[in-house]
mmCIF file of C-alpha atoms in Angstrom:
data_model
loop_
_atom_site.group_PDB
_atom_site.id
_atom_site.type_symbol
_atom_site.label_atom_id
_atom_site.label_comp_id
_atom_site.label_asym_id
_atom_site.label_seq_id
_atom_site.Cartn_x
_atom_site.Cartn_y
_atom_site.Cartn_z
ATOM 1 C CA MET Z 112 0.000 0.000 0.000
ATOM 2 C CA ARG Z 113 1.452 3.336 -1.024
ATOM 3 C CA ARG Z 114 1.659 6.118 1.456
ATOM 4 C CA PHE Z 115 1.706 9.022 -1.001
ATOM 5 C CA ALA Z 116 -0.574 9.948 -3.891
ATOM 6 C CA ILE Z 117 0.314 11.963 -6.950
ATOM 7 C CA GLY Z 118 -0.053 15.610 -5.963
ATOM 8 C CA ASP Z 119 1.003 15.101 -2.337
ATOM 9 C CA ARG Z 120 3.590 17.467 -0.955
ATOM 10 C CA VAL Z 121 6.473 15.573 0.606
ATOM 11 C CA THR Z 122 9.689 16.451 2.389
ATOM 12 C CA VAL Z 123 12.857 14.418 1.966
ATOM 13 C CA ARG Z 124 14.130 13.251 5.354
ATOM 14 C CA ASP Z 125 17.412 14.680 6.494
ATOM 15 C CA ALA Z 126 18.443 11.341 7.935
ATOM 16 C CA THR Z 127 21.830 10.283 9.160
ATOM 17 C CA THR Z 128 23.483 8.200 6.482
ATOM 18 C CA LEU Z 129 26.041 5.477 6.526
ATOM 19 C CA PHE Z 130 27.176 3.607 3.439
ATOM 20 C CA HIS Z 131 25.197 3.670 0.200
ATOM 21 C CA HIS Z 132 21.810 5.392 -0.110
ATOM 22 C CA ARG Z 133 21.488 7.449 -3.371
ATOM 23 C CA THR Z 134 19.488 10.279 -1.777
ATOM 24 C CA GLN Z 135 21.304 13.425 -2.774
ATOM 25 C CA SER Z 136 22.277 15.733 0.070
ATOM 26 C CA TYR Z 137 20.927 18.748 -1.827
ATOM 27 C CA THR Z 138 17.408 17.279 -1.650
ATOM 28 C CA ARG Z 139 17.408 16.432 2.045
ATOM 29 C CA GLY Z 140 15.114 18.560 4.137
ATOM 30 C CA ARG Z 141 13.594 19.981 0.935
ATOM 31 C CA THR Z 142 9.929 19.860 -0.011
ATOM 32 C CA GLY Z 143 8.460 18.990 -3.394
ATOM 33 C CA VAL Z 144 5.411 17.395 -5.006
ATOM 34 C CA VAL Z 145 4.896 13.748 -5.957
ATOM 35 C CA VAL Z 146 4.392 13.792 -9.737
ATOM 36 C CA ASP Z 147 4.596 10.086 -10.545
ATOM 37 C CA HIS Z 148 4.756 6.647 -9.030
ATOM 38 C CA ARG Z 149 7.516 4.162 -9.759
ATOM 39 C CA PRO Z 150 7.387 0.422 -9.085
ATOM 40 C CA GLU Z 151 8.368 -1.176 -5.808
ATOM 41 C CA TRP Z 152 12.110 -1.635 -5.932
ATOM 42 C CA LEU Z 153 14.831 -3.033 -3.733
ATOM 43 C CA ILE Z 154 16.184 -0.023 -1.828
ATOM 44 C CA PRO Z 155 19.805 1.018 -2.535
ATOM 45 C CA GLU Z 156 20.788 0.553 1.118
ATOM 46 C CA ASP Z 157 20.269 -3.219 0.693
ATOM 47 C CA GLU Z 158 21.013 -3.511 -2.989
ATOM 48 C CA ALA Z 159 24.507 -2.167 -2.362
ATOM 49 C CA TRP Z 160 25.186 -5.303 -0.317
ATOM 50 C CA GLN Z 161 23.701 -7.602 -2.956
ATOM 51 C CA ARG Z 162 20.803 -8.426 -0.641
ATOM 52 C CA GLU Z 163 18.442 -9.543 -3.361
ATOM 53 C CA ASP Z 164 15.935 -10.471 -0.651
ATOM 54 C CA GLY Z 165 16.369 -7.070 1.007
ATOM 55 C CA ARG Z 166 13.786 -4.392 1.724
ATOM 56 C CA VAL Z 167 11.493 -3.389 -1.120
ATOM 57 C CA GLU Z 168 9.704 -0.022 -1.098
ATOM 58 C CA PRO Z 169 7.469 1.958 -3.444
ATOM 59 C CA PHE Z 170 9.401 4.693 -5.229
ATOM 60 C CA TYR Z 171 8.208 8.156 -6.210
ATOM 61 C CA VAL Z 172 9.172 10.905 -8.604
ATOM 62 C CA VAL Z 173 9.330 14.172 -6.692
ATOM 63 C CA ARG Z 174 9.415 17.548 -8.425
ATOM 64 C CA PHE Z 175 11.055 20.463 -6.636
ATOM 65 C CA ASN Z 176 11.066 24.127 -7.486
ATOM 66 C CA GLN Z 177 14.701 25.028 -8.024
ATOM 67 C CA ILE Z 178 14.340 28.065 -5.775
ATOM 68 C CA ASP Z 179 13.425 25.675 -2.943
ATOM 69 C CA LEU Z 180 16.588 23.620 -3.501
ATOM 70 C CA TRP Z 181 19.094 26.441 -3.884
ATOM 71 C CA PRO Z 182 18.571 29.659 -1.911
ATOM 72 C CA ASP Z 183 20.846 31.469 -4.369
ATOM 73 C CA TYR Z 184 19.325 29.935 -7.518
ATOM 74 C CA THR Z 185 20.183 32.162 -10.458
ATOM 75 C CA GLY Z 186 17.712 30.752 -13.003
ATOM 76 C CA LEU Z 187 14.008 31.530 -13.210
ATOM 77 C CA GLU Z 188 11.265 30.884 -10.677
ATOM 78 C CA LEU Z 189 9.456 28.417 -12.945
ATOM 79 C CA ASP Z 190 12.480 26.076 -13.176
ATOM 80 C CA THR Z 191 12.171 22.649 -11.589
ATOM 81 C CA LEU Z 192 14.110 19.479 -10.831
ATOM 82 C CA GLU Z 193 12.860 15.902 -10.571
ATOM 83 C CA SER Z 194 14.388 12.882 -8.931
ATOM 84 C CA GLU Z 195 13.314 9.523 -7.509
ATOM 85 C CA PHE Z 196 12.993 8.567 -3.860
ATOM 86 C CA ALA Z 197 12.173 5.457 -1.882
ATOM 87 C CA GLU Z 198 9.135 5.837 0.361
ATOM 88 C CA GLY Z 199 11.224 5.559 3.511
ATOM 89 C CA TRP Z 200 13.035 8.770 2.624
ATOM 90 C CA LEU Z 201 9.826 10.809 2.388
ATOM 91 C CA VAL Z 202 7.523 12.322 5.017
ATOM 92 C CA PRO Z 203 4.341 14.366 4.501
ATOM 93 C CA ALA Z 204 5.187 18.026 4.140
ATOM 94 C CA GLU Z 205 3.882 20.598 6.568
ATOM 95 C CA GLY Z 206 0.607 21.796 5.079
ATOM 96 C CA GLY Z 207 -0.153 18.448 3.418
ATOM 97 C CA ARG Z 208 -1.726 18.201 0.017
ATOM 98 C CA ARG Z 209 -1.351 21.043 -2.401
ATOM 99 C CA MET J 64 63.168 8.799 -40.130
ATOM 100 C CA SER J 65 65.172 9.779 -37.102
ATOM 101 C CA THR J 66 66.258 7.016 -34.792
ATOM 102 C CA THR J 67 66.378 9.316 -31.800
ATOM 103 C CA HIS J 68 63.511 10.904 -29.949
ATOM 104 C CA ASP J 69 64.831 14.310 -29.005
ATOM 105 C CA HIS J 70 61.680 16.340 -28.389
ATOM 106 C CA ASP J 71 61.878 18.395 -25.234
ATOM 107 C CA HIS J 72 58.367 17.656 -23.988
ATOM 108 C CA ALA J 73 57.612 15.503 -20.975
ATOM 109 C CA PRO J 74 56.666 11.889 -21.662
ATOM 110 C CA ILE J 75 52.984 11.577 -22.616
ATOM 111 C CA GLU J 76 51.155 9.475 -20.079
ATOM 112 C CA ALA J 77 49.091 6.766 -21.745
ATOM 113 C CA ALA J 78 46.447 6.933 -19.057
ATOM 114 C CA GLY J 79 45.365 9.236 -16.284
ATOM 115 C CA GLU J 80 44.880 8.212 -12.735
ATOM 116 C CA ILE J 81 43.600 4.729 -12.113
ATOM 117 C CA SER J 82 40.400 4.821 -10.077
ATOM 118 C CA GLU J 83 39.370 2.324 -7.429
ATOM 119 C CA PHE J 84 36.668 1.116 -9.811
ATOM 120 C CA ASP J 85 39.293 0.460 -12.511
ATOM 121 C CA VAL J 86 41.273 -1.657 -10.052
ATOM 122 C CA LEU J 87 38.139 -3.461 -8.905
ATOM 123 C CA GLU J 88 36.992 -4.159 -12.465
ATOM 124 C CA THR J 89 40.404 -5.492 -13.499
ATOM 125 C CA ALA J 90 40.582 -7.748 -10.448
ATOM 126 C CA ILE J 91 37.072 -9.156 -10.861
ATOM 127 C CA ARG J 92 37.524 -9.641 -14.599
ATOM 128 C CA GLY J 93 40.763 -11.541 -13.942
ATOM 129 C CA LEU J 94 39.060 -13.798 -11.425
ATOM 130 C CA ALA J 95 36.093 -14.409 -13.755
ATOM 131 C CA ILE J 96 38.461 -15.388 -16.565
ATOM 132 C CA GLU J 97 40.463 -17.708 -14.294
ATOM 133 C CA LYS J 98 37.231 -19.300 -13.159
ATOM 134 C CA GLY J 99 36.259 -19.858 -16.782
ATOM 135 C CA LEU J 100 33.068 -17.726 -16.708
ATOM 136 C CA PHE J 101 34.164 -16.006 -19.919
ATOM 137 C CA SER J 102 37.319 -15.674 -21.968
ATOM 138 C CA PRO J 103 39.354 -12.551 -22.753
ATOM 139 C CA GLU J 104 38.058 -12.860 -26.327
ATOM 140 C CA ASP J 105 34.443 -12.884 -25.061
ATOM 141 C CA HIS J 106 35.181 -9.752 -23.066
ATOM 142 C CA ARG J 107 36.803 -7.958 -25.985
ATOM 143 C CA ARG J 108 33.920 -8.821 -28.287
ATOM 144 C CA PHE J 109 31.384 -7.589 -25.733
ATOM 145 C CA MET J 110 33.222 -4.294 -25.314
ATOM 146 C CA GLU J 111 33.513 -3.854 -29.063
ATOM 147 C CA TRP J 112 29.745 -4.382 -29.351
ATOM 148 C CA ALA J 113 28.805 -2.225 -26.360
ATOM 149 C CA GLN J 114 30.997 0.684 -27.430
ATOM 150 C CA ARG J 115 29.681 0.875 -30.976
ATOM 151 C CA ILE J 116 25.999 1.251 -30.075
ATOM 152 C CA GLY J 117 25.781 5.034 -30.485
ATOM 153 C CA PRO J 118 22.700 7.263 -30.305
ATOM 154 C CA HIS J 119 20.973 5.898 -33.431
ATOM 155 C CA GLY J 120 18.307 4.014 -31.491
ATOM 156 C CA GLY J 121 17.259 7.180 -29.686
ATOM 157 C CA SER J 122 17.185 9.134 -32.956
ATOM 158 C CA ARG J 123 14.949 6.462 -34.459
ATOM 159 C CA LEU J 124 12.558 6.538 -31.489
ATOM 160 C CA VAL J 125 12.167 10.305 -31.733
ATOM 161 C CA ALA J 126 11.793 10.401 -35.516
ATOM 162 C CA ARG J 127 9.130 7.689 -35.477
ATOM 163 C CA ALA J 128 7.289 9.402 -32.621
ATOM 164 C CA TRP J 129 7.225 12.650 -34.614
ATOM 165 C CA LEU J 130 5.547 10.830 -37.492
ATOM 166 C CA ASP J 131 3.309 8.365 -35.670
ATOM 167 C CA PRO J 132 1.120 9.660 -32.810
ATOM 168 C CA GLY J 133 0.251 6.112 -31.722
ATOM 169 C CA PHE J 134 3.921 5.194 -31.443
ATOM 170 C CA LYS J 135 4.611 8.400 -29.537
ATOM 171 C CA GLN J 136 1.851 7.594 -27.063
ATOM 172 C CA ARG J 137 3.236 4.091 -26.489
ATOM 173 C CA LEU J 138 6.789 5.409 -26.167
ATOM 174 C CA LEU J 139 5.852 7.982 -23.537
ATOM 175 C CA ALA J 140 3.790 5.398 -21.647
ATOM 176 C CA ASP J 141 6.367 2.583 -21.671
ATOM 177 C CA GLY J 142 9.826 3.343 -23.045
ATOM 178 C CA THR J 143 11.327 -0.050 -22.295
ATOM 179 C CA GLU J 144 8.605 -2.031 -24.052
ATOM 180 C CA THR J 145 8.240 0.352 -27.006
ATOM 181 C CA SER J 146 12.006 0.255 -27.676
ATOM 182 C CA LYS J 147 11.447 -3.328 -28.842
ATOM 183 C CA GLU J 148 9.476 -1.971 -31.819
ATOM 184 C CA ILE J 149 12.730 -0.592 -33.231
ATOM 185 C CA GLY J 150 14.677 -3.717 -32.278
ATOM 186 C CA ILE J 151 16.174 -2.587 -28.969
ATOM 187 C CA ASP J 152 15.578 -4.976 -26.094
ATOM 188 C CA TRP J 153 16.790 -3.470 -22.820
ATOM 189 C CA LEU J 154 17.014 -6.980 -21.381
ATOM 190 C CA ASP J 155 19.277 -8.261 -24.147
ATOM 191 C CA PRO J 156 21.720 -9.910 -23.842
ATOM 192 C CA THR J 157 22.190 -10.296 -20.096
ATOM 193 C CA GLY J 158 18.711 -9.903 -18.627
ATOM 194 C CA THR J 159 19.857 -6.996 -16.482
ATOM 195 C CA GLY J 160 19.652 -4.192 -18.986
ATOM 196 C CA THR J 161 23.241 -4.436 -20.153
ATOM 197 C CA PRO J 162 24.744 -2.338 -21.569
ATOM 198 C CA SER J 163 22.760 -0.229 -19.156
ATOM 199 C CA ASP J 164 22.514 -1.207 -15.545
ATOM 200 C CA PHE J 165 18.747 -0.788 -15.234
ATOM 201 C CA THR J 166 15.817 -1.258 -17.525
ATOM 202 C CA TYR J 167 13.184 1.304 -16.571
ATOM 203 C CA PHE J 168 13.322 3.716 -19.464
ATOM 204 C CA TYR J 169 11.335 6.940 -19.574
ATOM 205 C CA VAL J 170 11.154 9.360 -22.498
ATOM 206 C CA LEU J 171 10.721 13.017 -21.508
ATOM 207 C CA GLU J 172 8.770 15.092 -23.969
ATOM 208 C CA ASN J 173 9.806 18.676 -24.583
ATOM 209 C CA THR J 174 6.940 21.094 -25.137
ATOM 210 C CA PRO J 175 6.785 24.817 -25.936
ATOM 211 C CA LYS J 176 6.619 25.367 -22.167
ATOM 212 C CA VAL J 177 8.957 22.680 -20.770
ATOM 213 C CA HIS J 178 12.552 21.884 -21.670
ATOM 214 C CA ASN J 179 14.010 18.717 -20.157
ATOM 215 C CA LEU J 180 17.659 18.104 -19.292
ATOM 216 C CA ILE J 181 19.187 14.865 -18.017
ATOM 217 C CA VAL J 182 22.055 14.471 -15.587
ATOM 218 C CA CYS J 183 23.220 11.965 -12.989
ATOM 219 C CA THR J 184 24.784 13.769 -10.045
ATOM 220 C CA LEU J 185 25.696 10.570 -8.217
ATOM 221 C CA CYS J 186 27.572 8.830 -11.018
ATOM 222 C CA SER J 187 26.887 8.859 -14.752
ATOM 223 C CA CYS J 188 23.639 6.940 -15.348
ATOM 224 C CA TYR J 189 22.793 7.122 -19.043
ATOM 225 C CA PRO J 190 20.324 5.277 -21.328
ATOM 226 C CA ARG J 191 23.042 3.300 -23.079
ATOM 227 C CA PRO J 192 20.849 0.867 -25.048
ATOM 228 C CA VAL J 193 19.399 3.837 -26.980
ATOM 229 C CA LEU J 194 22.165 6.470 -26.794
ATOM 230 C CA GLY J 195 25.335 4.378 -26.542
ATOM 231 C CA GLN J 196 28.194 5.476 -24.313
ATOM 232 C CA ALA J 197 27.827 8.831 -22.584
ATOM 233 C CA PRO J 198 30.034 11.660 -23.832
ATOM 234 C CA GLU J 199 33.048 12.374 -21.631
ATOM 235 C CA TRP J 200 31.682 15.712 -20.413
ATOM 236 C CA TYR J 201 28.472 14.065 -19.182
ATOM 237 C CA LYS J 202 30.522 11.997 -16.731
ATOM 238 C CA THR J 203 32.575 14.850 -15.338
ATOM 239 C CA PRO J 204 31.879 16.194 -11.831
ATOM 240 C CA HIS J 205 31.893 19.626 -13.446
ATOM 241 C CA TYR J 206 28.768 18.911 -15.560
ATOM 242 C CA ARG J 207 27.079 16.794 -12.901
ATOM 243 C CA ARG J 208 27.266 19.293 -10.081
ATOM 244 C CA ARG J 209 26.509 22.339 -12.229
ATOM 245 C CA ALA J 210 23.630 20.970 -14.332
ATOM 246 C CA VAL J 211 21.387 20.659 -11.271
ATOM 247 C CA ARG J 212 22.322 23.988 -9.761
ATOM 248 C CA TRP J 213 22.975 26.319 -12.690
ATOM 249 C CA PRO J 214 21.119 24.619 -15.558
ATOM 250 C CA ARG J 215 20.488 27.772 -17.571
ATOM 251 C CA GLU J 216 24.140 28.777 -17.378
ATOM 252 C CA VAL J 217 25.205 25.263 -18.422
ATOM 253 C CA LEU J 218 22.779 25.319 -21.361
ATOM 254 C CA ALA J 219 24.094 28.751 -22.370
ATOM 255 C CA GLU J 220 27.614 27.319 -22.419
ATOM 256 C CA PHE J 221 26.331 24.748 -24.913
ATOM 257 C CA GLY J 222 24.892 27.634 -26.948
ATOM 258 C CA LEU J 223 21.295 27.073 -25.897
ATOM 259 C CA HIS J 224 19.357 30.067 -24.620
ATOM 260 C CA LEU J 225 15.744 29.379 -23.678
ATOM 261 C CA ALA J 226 12.952 31.922 -23.411
ATOM 262 C CA ALA J 227 11.902 33.159 -19.981
ATOM 263 C CA ASP J 228 8.498 31.437 -20.241
ATOM 264 C CA VAL J 229 10.068 27.993 -20.752
ATOM 265 C CA GLU J 230 10.467 25.884 -17.619
ATOM 266 C CA VAL J 231 13.834 24.146 -17.422
ATOM 267 C CA ARG J 232 13.144 20.753 -15.853
ATOM 268 C CA VAL J 233 16.266 18.900 -14.753
ATOM 269 C CA HIS J 234 16.027 15.138 -14.237
ATOM 270 C CA ASP J 235 18.601 13.848 -11.790
ATOM 271 C CA SER J 236 18.815 10.164 -12.639
ATOM 272 C CA ASN J 237 19.604 8.878 -9.150
ATOM 273 C CA GLN J 238 17.829 5.525 -8.913
ATOM 274 C CA LYS J 239 16.671 2.761 -11.265
ATOM 275 C CA SER J 240 15.265 4.786 -14.141
ATOM 276 C CA ARG J 241 17.041 5.955 -17.244
ATOM 277 C CA PHE J 242 15.872 8.973 -19.205
ATOM 278 C CA MET J 243 16.065 10.417 -22.681
ATOM 279 C CA VAL J 244 14.700 13.720 -23.965
ATOM 280 C CA MET J 245 12.283 13.825 -26.887
ATOM 281 C CA PRO J 246 12.934 17.201 -28.506
ATOM 282 C CA MET J 247 10.284 19.072 -30.464
ATOM 283 C CA ARG J 248 10.247 18.631 -34.224
ATOM 284 C CA PRO J 249 11.827 21.739 -35.761
ATOM 285 C CA GLU J 250 10.407 23.963 -38.480
ATOM 286 C CA GLY J 251 11.417 23.207 -42.015
ATOM 287 C CA THR J 252 11.014 19.426 -41.775
ATOM 288 C CA GLU J 253 7.499 19.128 -43.222
ATOM 289 C CA GLY J 254 7.104 16.063 -45.408
ATOM 290 C CA TRP J 255 10.407 14.517 -44.292
ATOM 291 C CA THR J 256 10.860 10.762 -44.055
ATOM 292 C CA GLU J 257 11.733 8.947 -40.831
ATOM 293 C CA ASP J 258 15.355 8.567 -42.001
ATOM 294 C CA GLN J 259 15.667 12.274 -42.759
ATOM 295 C CA LEU J 260 14.220 13.178 -39.382
ATOM 296 C CA ALA J 261 16.391 10.673 -37.495
ATOM 297 C CA ALA J 262 19.510 12.310 -38.965
ATOM 298 C CA ILE J 263 18.844 15.625 -37.217
ATOM 299 C CA VAL J 264 18.019 14.060 -33.826
ATOM 300 C CA THR J 265 21.565 14.137 -32.524
ATOM 301 C CA ARG J 266 22.871 12.815 -29.213
ATOM 302 C CA ASP J 267 22.984 16.220 -27.550
ATOM 303 C CA THR J 268 19.346 16.973 -28.411
ATOM 304 C CA MET J 269 18.356 13.809 -26.510
ATOM 305 C CA ILE J 270 20.423 14.795 -23.460
ATOM 306 C CA GLY J 271 18.754 18.189 -23.600
ATOM 307 C CA VAL J 272 21.739 20.469 -24.174
ATOM 308 C CA ALA J 273 20.760 21.282 -27.767
ATOM 309 C CA LEU J 274 17.728 21.554 -30.040
ATOM 310 C CA PRO J 275 17.444 19.824 -33.417
ATOM 311 C CA ARG J 276 17.610 21.965 -36.521
ATOM 312 C CA ALA J 277 16.514 21.178 -40.047
ATOM 313 C CA ASP J 278 19.933 22.217 -41.363
ATOM 314 C CA TRP J 279 22.066 20.219 -38.940
ATOM 315 C CA THR J 280 23.108 16.567 -38.647
ATOM 316 C CA ALA J 281 25.718 15.065 -36.332
ATOM 317 C CA ASP J 282 27.787 13.687 -39.187
ATOM 318 C CA ARG J 283 28.496 17.121 -40.656
ATOM 319 C CA SER J 284 31.780 18.672 -39.631
ATOM 320 C CA PRO J 285 31.118 22.171 -38.283
ATOM 321 C CA VAL J 286 34.620 23.206 -39.361
ATOM 322 C CA ALA J 287 34.193 22.105 -42.952
ATOM 323 C CA THR J 288 30.744 23.678 -43.150
ATOM 324 C CA SER J 289 31.823 27.085 -41.893
ATOM 325 C CA ARG J 290 34.496 27.481 -44.568
#
């Protein structure tokens, strides 16, 4: 069962990391909108250790406004960035659904 | 021909620094060969095949999508499956998406209001079955760190200036998916065949750092043409 629907506002957790995780530091603590669902995949934290029977989570495409990622963004306000996240890295954003 | 080498330059190094991954790959390949999993000849043939793929598959996908709305719809809905219609099976030959490492393939459609750009900040993920090997600059930390943070400046360095009402949408390919940009069909190509169209869909237009033009193909030398 997926926790987030398309259109939900989510914040990337600023979790402590050890080893492999593939969640870029520039996205952590940032808020964006779920724009697409991806399949349930083995998470990188287990895949890195070849744990083929490791934890599987739904993945999401999250779209951020560039000005929310980079305080000194020099492009235009309408510019965006998308990336993929495992469910465990996401929490509902303050203010909930857009 | 002189028998002495008396230039005053420093010796040219055949290779740059060896990375940890180079060492790891060499070690594992050596072990696999000793174990009889494959031979050096198998490895050479695979590399020769993998390195000659090129961006022609991607060009074909875009050209056909420009001409066939049904194909375009299927391609945008399921890139991996629709690639088979032009003879590219992301699961062939290894079952794991080799020569790419993953097999979820998404085509990103440019529109008059959205321009897509692909990058992989974490490494150099690239849709190799349809675009071949990534260009050297795509793999550099310089491109990777700047494309997400200063995309308009990076595009300008490639000679691409987009209007202020066009959203630049960067796709940081950080997980299992691989992406390719479907550029918009340019003016001046009315009535063209699929082959003619495919010739102007160059590698860079499918990364998103350039736009196709009716008067430009990748096999033309810019130097020769400007004379």
